[in-house]
mmCIF file of C-alpha atoms and ligand atoms in Angstrom:
data_model
loop_
_atom_site.group_PDB
_atom_site.id
_atom_site.type_symbol
_atom_site.label_atom_id
_atom_site.label_comp_id
_atom_site.label_asym_id
_atom_site.label_seq_id
_atom_site.Cartn_x
_atom_site.Cartn_y
_atom_site.Cartn_z
ATOM 1 C CA MET S 1 6.530 9.340 5.762
ATOM 2 C CA HIS S 2 3.492 7.065 5.312
ATOM 3 C CA ILE S 3 0.435 9.162 6.034
ATOM 4 C CA LEU S 4 -3.317 8.769 6.036
ATOM 5 C CA LEU S 5 -5.361 11.907 5.480
ATOM 6 C CA MET S 6 -8.837 11.373 6.872
ATOM 7 C CA GLY S 7 -11.925 13.499 7.171
ATOM 8 C CA PRO S 8 -15.476 13.689 5.870
ATOM 9 C CA PRO S 9 -16.183 14.425 2.190
ATOM 10 C CA GLY S 10 -15.316 18.043 1.444
ATOM 11 C CA ALA S 11 -13.098 18.479 4.534
ATOM 12 C CA GLY S 12 -10.099 19.525 2.442
ATOM 13 C CA LYS S 13 -8.112 16.288 2.079
ATOM 14 C CA GLY S 14 -7.263 16.755 -1.599
ATOM 15 C CA THR S 15 -6.450 20.448 -1.109
ATOM 16 C CA GLN S 16 -4.097 19.666 1.770
ATOM 17 C CA ALA S 17 -2.574 16.612 0.086
ATOM 18 C CA ALA S 18 -1.429 18.856 -2.783
ATOM 19 C CA GLU S 19 0.393 21.087 -0.275
ATOM 20 C CA LEU S 20 1.934 18.138 1.591
ATOM 21 C CA VAL S 21 3.226 16.719 -1.705
ATOM 22 C CA LYS S 22 5.087 20.012 -2.265
ATOM 23 C CA GLU S 23 6.464 19.936 1.275
ATOM 24 C CA PHE S 24 7.462 16.276 1.527
ATOM 25 C CA GLY S 25 7.809 15.079 -2.083
ATOM 26 C CA VAL S 26 5.874 11.828 -1.645
ATOM 27 C CA PRO S 27 3.080 10.592 -3.939
ATOM 28 C CA HIS S 28 -0.551 11.519 -3.298
ATOM 29 C CA ILE S 29 -2.776 8.468 -3.593
ATOM 30 C CA SER S 30 -6.480 9.276 -3.739
ATOM 31 C CA THR S 31 -8.891 6.404 -4.319
ATOM 32 C CA GLY S 32 -11.490 8.938 -5.475
ATOM 33 C CA ASP S 33 -9.067 10.233 -8.137
ATOM 34 C CA MET S 34 -8.268 6.648 -9.181
ATOM 35 C CA PHE S 35 -11.968 5.845 -9.606
ATOM 36 C CA ARG S 36 -12.582 9.079 -11.543
ATOM 37 C CA ALA S 37 -9.678 8.203 -13.863
ATOM 38 C CA ALA S 38 -11.209 4.743 -14.433
ATOM 39 C CA VAL S 39 -14.610 6.322 -15.201
ATOM 40 C CA LYS S 40 -12.950 8.618 -17.762
ATOM 41 C CA GLU S 41 -11.176 5.675 -19.400
ATOM 42 C CA GLY S 42 -14.451 3.724 -19.525
ATOM 43 C CA THR S 43 -12.946 0.551 -18.007
ATOM 44 C CA GLU S 44 -15.001 -2.153 -16.259
ATOM 45 C CA LEU S 45 -13.768 -0.778 -12.934
ATOM 46 C CA GLY S 46 -14.894 2.673 -14.043
ATOM 47 C CA LYS S 47 -18.394 1.446 -14.879
ATOM 48 C CA GLN S 48 -18.764 -0.233 -11.502
ATOM 49 C CA ALA S 49 -17.316 2.748 -9.631
ATOM 50 C CA LYS S 50 -19.494 5.295 -11.459
ATOM 51 C CA ALA S 51 -22.730 3.694 -10.301
ATOM 52 C CA CYS S 52 -21.569 3.809 -6.664
ATOM 53 C CA MET S 53 -20.134 7.317 -6.881
ATOM 54 C CA ASP S 54 -23.212 8.800 -8.533
ATOM 55 C CA ALA S 55 -25.353 7.322 -5.744
ATOM 56 C CA GLY S 56 -23.033 8.680 -3.040
ATOM 57 C CA LYS S 57 -22.268 5.123 -1.911
ATOM 58 C CA LEU S 58 -18.945 3.384 -1.386
ATOM 59 C CA VAL S 59 -17.358 1.235 -4.069
ATOM 60 C CA PRO S 60 -17.277 -2.341 -2.672
ATOM 61 C CA ASP S 61 -14.389 -3.069 -0.304
ATOM 62 C CA GLU S 62 -12.841 -5.901 -2.331
ATOM 63 C CA VAL S 63 -12.595 -3.699 -5.435
ATOM 64 C CA THR S 64 -11.171 -0.733 -3.529
ATOM 65 C CA ILE S 65 -8.705 -2.811 -1.531
ATOM 66 C CA GLY S 66 -7.480 -4.421 -4.761
ATOM 67 C CA ILE S 67 -6.598 -1.115 -6.444
ATOM 68 C CA VAL S 68 -4.858 0.185 -3.320
ATOM 69 C CA ARG S 69 -2.843 -3.027 -2.947
ATOM 70 C CA GLU S 70 -1.593 -2.634 -6.536
ATOM 71 C CA ARG S 71 -0.809 1.042 -6.136
ATOM 72 C CA LEU S 72 1.096 0.722 -2.859
ATOM 73 C CA ALA S 73 3.275 -2.013 -4.338
ATOM 74 C CA LYS S 74 4.740 0.480 -6.849
ATOM 75 C CA ASP S 75 8.300 1.623 -6.258
ATOM 76 C CA ASP S 76 7.502 5.296 -5.652
ATOM 77 C CA CYS S 77 5.632 4.380 -2.442
ATOM 78 C CA LYS S 78 8.806 3.097 -0.809
ATOM 79 C CA LYS S 79 9.850 6.664 0.008
ATOM 80 C CA GLY S 80 6.410 7.358 1.450
ATOM 81 C CA PHE S 81 2.860 8.280 0.468
ATOM 82 C CA ILE S 82 -0.142 10.362 1.391
ATOM 83 C CA LEU S 83 -3.252 8.207 1.238
ATOM 84 C CA ASP S 84 -6.413 10.286 0.812
ATOM 85 C CA GLY S 85 -9.892 8.800 1.025
ATOM 86 C CA PHE S 86 -8.739 5.303 1.956
ATOM 87 C CA PRO S 87 -9.519 3.513 4.217
ATOM 88 C CA ARG S 88 -13.191 4.379 4.557
ATOM 89 C CA THR S 89 -14.373 1.218 6.350
ATOM 90 C CA VAL S 90 -12.983 -0.919 9.156
ATOM 91 C CA GLU S 91 -12.565 -3.758 6.641
ATOM 92 C CA GLN S 92 -10.407 -1.481 4.453
ATOM 93 C CA ALA S 93 -8.351 -0.401 7.496
ATOM 94 C CA ASP S 94 -7.704 -4.041 8.442
ATOM 95 C CA ALA S 95 -6.733 -4.792 4.841
ATOM 96 C CA LEU S 96 -4.379 -1.806 4.753
ATOM 97 C CA LYS S 97 -2.628 -3.112 7.846
ATOM 98 C CA GLY S 98 -1.998 -6.424 6.071
ATOM 99 C CA ILE S 99 -0.881 -4.751 2.811
ATOM 100 C CA LEU S 100 1.643 -2.578 4.669
ATOM 101 C CA GLU S 101 2.901 -5.534 6.713
ATOM 102 C CA ASP S 102 3.471 -7.493 3.490
ATOM 103 C CA LEU S 103 5.472 -4.537 2.126
ATOM 104 C CA GLY S 104 7.446 -4.105 5.355
ATOM 105 C CA LEU S 105 5.946 -0.628 5.868
ATOM 106 C CA SER S 106 3.972 0.983 8.666
ATOM 107 C CA LEU S 107 1.909 4.142 9.034
ATOM 108 C CA THR S 108 3.683 7.222 10.363
ATOM 109 C CA ARG S 109 0.537 9.146 11.333
ATOM 110 C CA VAL S 110 -3.191 9.399 10.706
ATOM 111 C CA LEU S 111 -4.294 13.005 10.297
ATOM 112 C CA ASN S 112 -7.965 13.805 10.549
ATOM 113 C CA ILE S 113 -9.196 17.111 9.125
ATOM 114 C CA ASN S 114 -12.144 17.921 11.305
ATOM 115 C CA VAL S 115 -14.952 20.021 9.764
ATOM 116 C CA PRO S 116 -18.529 20.156 11.089
ATOM 117 C CA ALA S 117 -21.183 18.523 8.897
ATOM 118 C CA ALA S 118 -22.989 21.867 8.512
ATOM 119 C CA ASP S 119 -20.093 23.291 6.427
ATOM 120 C CA LEU S 120 -19.488 20.301 4.171
ATOM 121 C CA ILE S 121 -22.360 20.612 1.698
ATOM 122 C CA GLU S 122 -21.403 24.211 0.848
ATOM 123 C CA ARG S 123 -17.781 23.159 0.408
ATOM 124 C CA ALA S 124 -18.642 20.305 -1.962
ATOM 125 C CA VAL S 125 -21.276 22.136 -4.006
ATOM 126 C CA GLY S 126 -18.866 25.057 -4.593
ATOM 127 C CA ARG S 127 -15.897 22.819 -5.442
ATOM 128 C CA ARG S 128 -14.357 23.219 -8.913
ATOM 129 C CA ILE S 129 -11.529 21.069 -10.264
ATOM 130 C CA CYS S 130 -9.127 21.545 -13.144
ATOM 131 C CA LYS S 131 -9.774 19.071 -15.978
ATOM 132 C CA LYS S 132 -6.083 18.833 -16.758
ATOM 133 C CA CYS S 133 -3.988 19.158 -13.584
ATOM 134 C CA GLY S 134 -6.603 18.389 -10.912
ATOM 135 C CA ALA S 135 -6.041 21.606 -8.919
ATOM 136 C CA THR S 136 -8.991 22.235 -6.607
ATOM 137 C CA TYR S 137 -10.808 25.541 -6.141
ATOM 138 C CA HIS S 138 -13.944 26.784 -4.419
ATOM 139 C CA VAL S 139 -16.222 29.413 -5.951
ATOM 140 C CA LYS S 140 -16.354 31.312 -2.640
ATOM 141 C CA PHE S 141 -13.567 30.096 -0.344
ATOM 142 C CA ASN S 142 -10.744 29.624 -2.854
ATOM 143 C CA PRO S 143 -11.746 31.060 -6.249
ATOM 144 C CA SER S 144 -9.506 30.910 -9.313
ATOM 145 C CA LYS S 145 -8.327 34.312 -10.591
ATOM 146 C CA THR S 146 -10.441 33.967 -13.750
ATOM 147 C CA GLU S 147 -13.770 32.235 -13.259
ATOM 148 C CA GLY S 148 -13.812 28.745 -14.748
ATOM 149 C CA THR S 149 -10.065 28.697 -15.558
ATOM 150 C CA CYS S 150 -7.221 27.034 -13.656
ATOM 151 C CA ASP S 151 -4.572 29.407 -12.219
ATOM 152 C CA GLU S 152 -1.899 26.718 -12.497
ATOM 153 C CA CYS S 153 -2.289 25.551 -16.101
ATOM 154 C CA GLY S 154 -5.004 27.688 -17.732
ATOM 155 C CA SER S 155 -7.322 24.723 -18.421
ATOM 156 C CA GLU S 156 -11.054 24.596 -17.874
ATOM 157 C CA LEU S 157 -12.543 23.873 -14.442
ATOM 158 C CA PHE S 158 -15.388 21.374 -13.951
ATOM 159 C CA GLN S 159 -17.821 20.405 -11.229
ATOM 160 C CA ARG S 160 -17.882 16.781 -10.041
ATOM 161 C CA ALA S 161 -21.111 14.903 -10.846
ATOM 162 C CA ASP S 162 -21.401 13.840 -7.194
ATOM 163 C CA ASP S 163 -20.958 17.357 -5.788
ATOM 164 C CA THR S 164 -24.678 18.022 -5.493
ATOM 165 C CA GLU S 165 -26.589 18.676 -2.294
ATOM 166 C CA GLU S 166 -28.558 15.451 -2.703
ATOM 167 C CA THR S 167 -25.546 13.186 -3.282
ATOM 168 C CA MET S 168 -23.632 14.904 -0.482
ATOM 169 C CA LYS S 169 -26.412 13.959 1.964
ATOM 170 C CA SER S 170 -25.883 10.325 1.069
ATOM 171 C CA ARG S 171 -22.065 10.634 1.229
ATOM 172 C CA LEU S 172 -22.268 12.264 4.668
ATOM 173 C CA SER S 173 -24.552 9.541 5.950
ATOM 174 C CA VAL S 174 -22.162 6.863 4.608
ATOM 175 C CA TYR S 175 -19.315 8.731 6.322
ATOM 176 C CA GLU S 176 -21.113 8.667 9.688
ATOM 177 C CA ASP S 177 -21.986 4.975 9.448
ATOM 178 C CA SER S 178 -18.873 3.477 7.863
ATOM 179 C CA THR S 179 -15.939 5.887 8.143
ATOM 180 C CA ARG S 180 -16.300 7.761 11.426
ATOM 181 C CA PRO S 181 -15.581 4.533 13.407
ATOM 182 C CA LEU S 182 -12.028 4.715 12.024
ATOM 183 C CA ILE S 183 -11.318 7.649 14.348
ATOM 184 C CA GLU S 184 -11.506 5.304 17.336
ATOM 185 C CA TYR S 185 -9.694 2.594 15.366
ATOM 186 C CA TYR S 186 -6.638 4.820 14.841
ATOM 187 C CA GLN S 187 -6.878 6.412 18.293
ATOM 188 C CA LYS S 188 -6.506 2.915 19.732
ATOM 189 C CA ALA S 189 -3.521 2.331 17.440
ATOM 190 C CA GLY S 190 -1.887 5.482 18.869
ATOM 191 C CA LEU S 191 -1.589 7.033 15.410
ATOM 192 C CA TYR S 192 -4.376 9.595 15.412
ATOM 193 C CA THR S 193 -4.052 13.400 15.336
ATOM 194 C CA GLU S 194 -6.829 15.845 14.570
ATOM 195 C CA VAL S 195 -6.501 19.314 13.057
ATOM 196 C CA ASP S 196 -9.158 22.019 12.856
ATOM 197 C CA GLY S 197 -10.290 22.072 9.229
ATOM 198 C CA ARG S 198 -12.491 25.171 9.681
ATOM 199 C CA GLN S 199 -9.431 27.397 9.508
ATOM 200 C CA ALA S 200 -8.100 29.049 6.355
ATOM 201 C CA ILE S 201 -6.447 26.626 3.906
ATOM 202 C CA ASP S 202 -2.874 27.802 4.623
ATOM 203 C CA LYS S 203 -3.408 27.568 8.396
ATOM 204 C CA VAL S 204 -4.663 23.985 8.079
ATOM 205 C CA THR S 205 -1.539 23.234 6.012
ATOM 206 C CA SER S 206 0.797 24.740 8.610
ATOM 207 C CA ASP S 207 -0.909 22.767 11.385
ATOM 208 C CA LEU S 208 -0.515 19.522 9.408
ATOM 209 C CA VAL S 209 3.127 20.250 8.604
ATOM 210 C CA ALA S 210 3.799 21.069 12.270
ATOM 211 C CA VAL S 211 2.355 17.718 13.359
ATOM 212 C CA LEU S 212 4.421 15.840 10.774
ATOM 213 C CA LYS S 213 7.649 17.658 11.574
ATOM 214 C CA GLY S 214 7.043 17.744 15.328
HETATM 215 P P1 LIG A 1 -11.913 16.481 0.123
HETATM 216 O O1 LIG A 1 -10.731 16.019 -0.709
HETATM 217 O O2 LIG A 1 -11.728 16.229 1.593
HETATM 218 O O3 LIG A 1 -13.230 15.986 -0.378
HETATM 219 P P2 LIG A 1 -11.300 19.120 -1.043
HETATM 220 O O4 LIG A 1 -9.858 19.325 -0.720
HETATM 221 O O5 LIG A 1 -11.636 18.795 -2.446
HETATM 222 O O6 LIG A 1 -11.968 18.064 -0.008
HETATM 223 O O7 LIG A 1 -12.061 20.445 -0.575
HETATM 224 C C1 LIG A 1 -13.491 20.569 -0.747
HETATM 225 C C2 LIG A 1 -13.834 22.014 -1.141
HETATM 226 O O8 LIG A 1 -13.584 22.862 -0.004
HETATM 227 C C3 LIG A 1 -12.951 22.558 -2.273
HETATM 228 O O9 LIG A 1 -13.751 23.370 -3.092
HETATM 229 C C4 LIG A 1 -11.874 23.357 -1.549
HETATM 230 O O10 LIG A 1 -11.387 24.439 -2.341
HETATM 231 C C5 LIG A 1 -12.609 23.861 -0.317
HETATM 232 N N1 LIG A 1 -11.743 23.941 0.869
HETATM 233 C C6 LIG A 1 -10.714 23.127 1.212
HETATM 234 N N2 LIG A 1 -10.159 23.514 2.381
HETATM 235 C C7 LIG A 1 -10.885 24.600 2.801
HETATM 236 C C8 LIG A 1 -10.806 25.476 3.943
HETATM 237 N N3 LIG A 1 -9.889 25.278 4.892
HETATM 238 N N4 LIG A 1 -11.714 26.464 4.028
HETATM 239 C C9 LIG A 1 -12.655 26.647 3.073
HETATM 240 N N5 LIG A 1 -12.773 25.882 1.972
HETATM 241 C C10 LIG A 1 -11.901 24.867 1.832
HETATM 242 P P1 LIG A 2 -13.638 11.240 -2.937
HETATM 243 O O1 LIG A 2 -12.948 11.746 -4.157
HETATM 244 O O2 LIG A 2 -12.668 10.782 -1.868
HETATM 245 O O3 LIG A 2 -14.659 12.212 -2.405
HETATM 246 O O4 LIG A 2 -14.429 9.919 -3.370
HETATM 247 C C1 LIG A 2 -15.459 9.987 -4.344
HETATM 248 C C2 LIG A 2 -16.233 8.686 -4.364
HETATM 249 O O5 LIG A 2 -15.357 7.609 -4.763
HETATM 250 C C3 LIG A 2 -16.837 8.231 -3.038
HETATM 251 O O6 LIG A 2 -18.071 8.857 -2.754
HETATM 252 C C4 LIG A 2 -16.966 6.718 -3.283
HETATM 253 O O7 LIG A 2 -18.069 6.433 -4.122
HETATM 254 C C5 LIG A 2 -15.687 6.415 -4.070
HETATM 255 N N1 LIG A 2 -14.573 6.084 -3.153
HETATM 256 C C6 LIG A 2 -13.433 6.798 -2.960
HETATM 257 N N2 LIG A 2 -12.641 6.205 -2.054
HETATM 258 C C7 LIG A 2 -13.301 5.087 -1.639
HETATM 259 C C8 LIG A 2 -13.027 4.060 -0.686
HETATM 260 N N3 LIG A 2 -11.902 4.078 0.056
HETATM 261 N N4 LIG A 2 -13.937 3.068 -0.541
HETATM 262 C C9 LIG A 2 -15.043 3.043 -1.271
HETATM 263 N N5 LIG A 2 -15.389 3.982 -2.152
HETATM 264 C C10 LIG A 2 -14.528 5.005 -2.343
#
């Protein structure tokens, strides 16, 4: 099960990936999470990524492709993976094809979570994430039981620095210019399926699971 989860920023990729991990037991690989980890560690990669992320721009392709190539070569990816937030450009999609060919793997399906642009800013601005386990909440659509505290592990929740209205405008514009063309790219490859991401979280999950088991 080698899956790409696509969709605009705030569509619900991370939320759904966590559910698919429970269902299928394959690793969740999020380039956004990898960059945030590098920022936290203060590495060179982290410094470079932070400047791009704070501006709502993409981290350069060669850097992003490099970290994905390394990650997909790890043993745990042999049984499958859920890639979230990569590829985001046609160049990254072409590179992914080559990486998978080198590893003797191929994509099972590309799942696009479709949410209209009008809903995405509210989703991102209200997003809260657990500092420790990464569980994702929303102040209105998926609140934790106790405000500011993770239901899963009791740790503190935080708001991402790039989850502001201003940065989201830039991220949505980058999505339209650079990432939306991948819909046609994967349609042509015969791999593309879309699900309605405006539904409740558990309904989106059951639609995704139905596609993958169908
Ligand atoms: P992405 O990984 O695509 O950027 P997330 O999974 O982090 O998106 O979700 C963005 C925000 O929207 C989070 O606060 C999340 O709780 C909320 N969210 C996710 N799915 C839904 C949904 N189906 N309906 C309403 N809110 C949702
Ligand atoms: P995300 O967590 O997927 O919303 O990503 C957060 C930020 O990380 C993005 O706005 C980009 O700055 C950067 N990023 C994540 N994935 C990629 C990618 N595939 N290519 C370039 N930049 C990325």
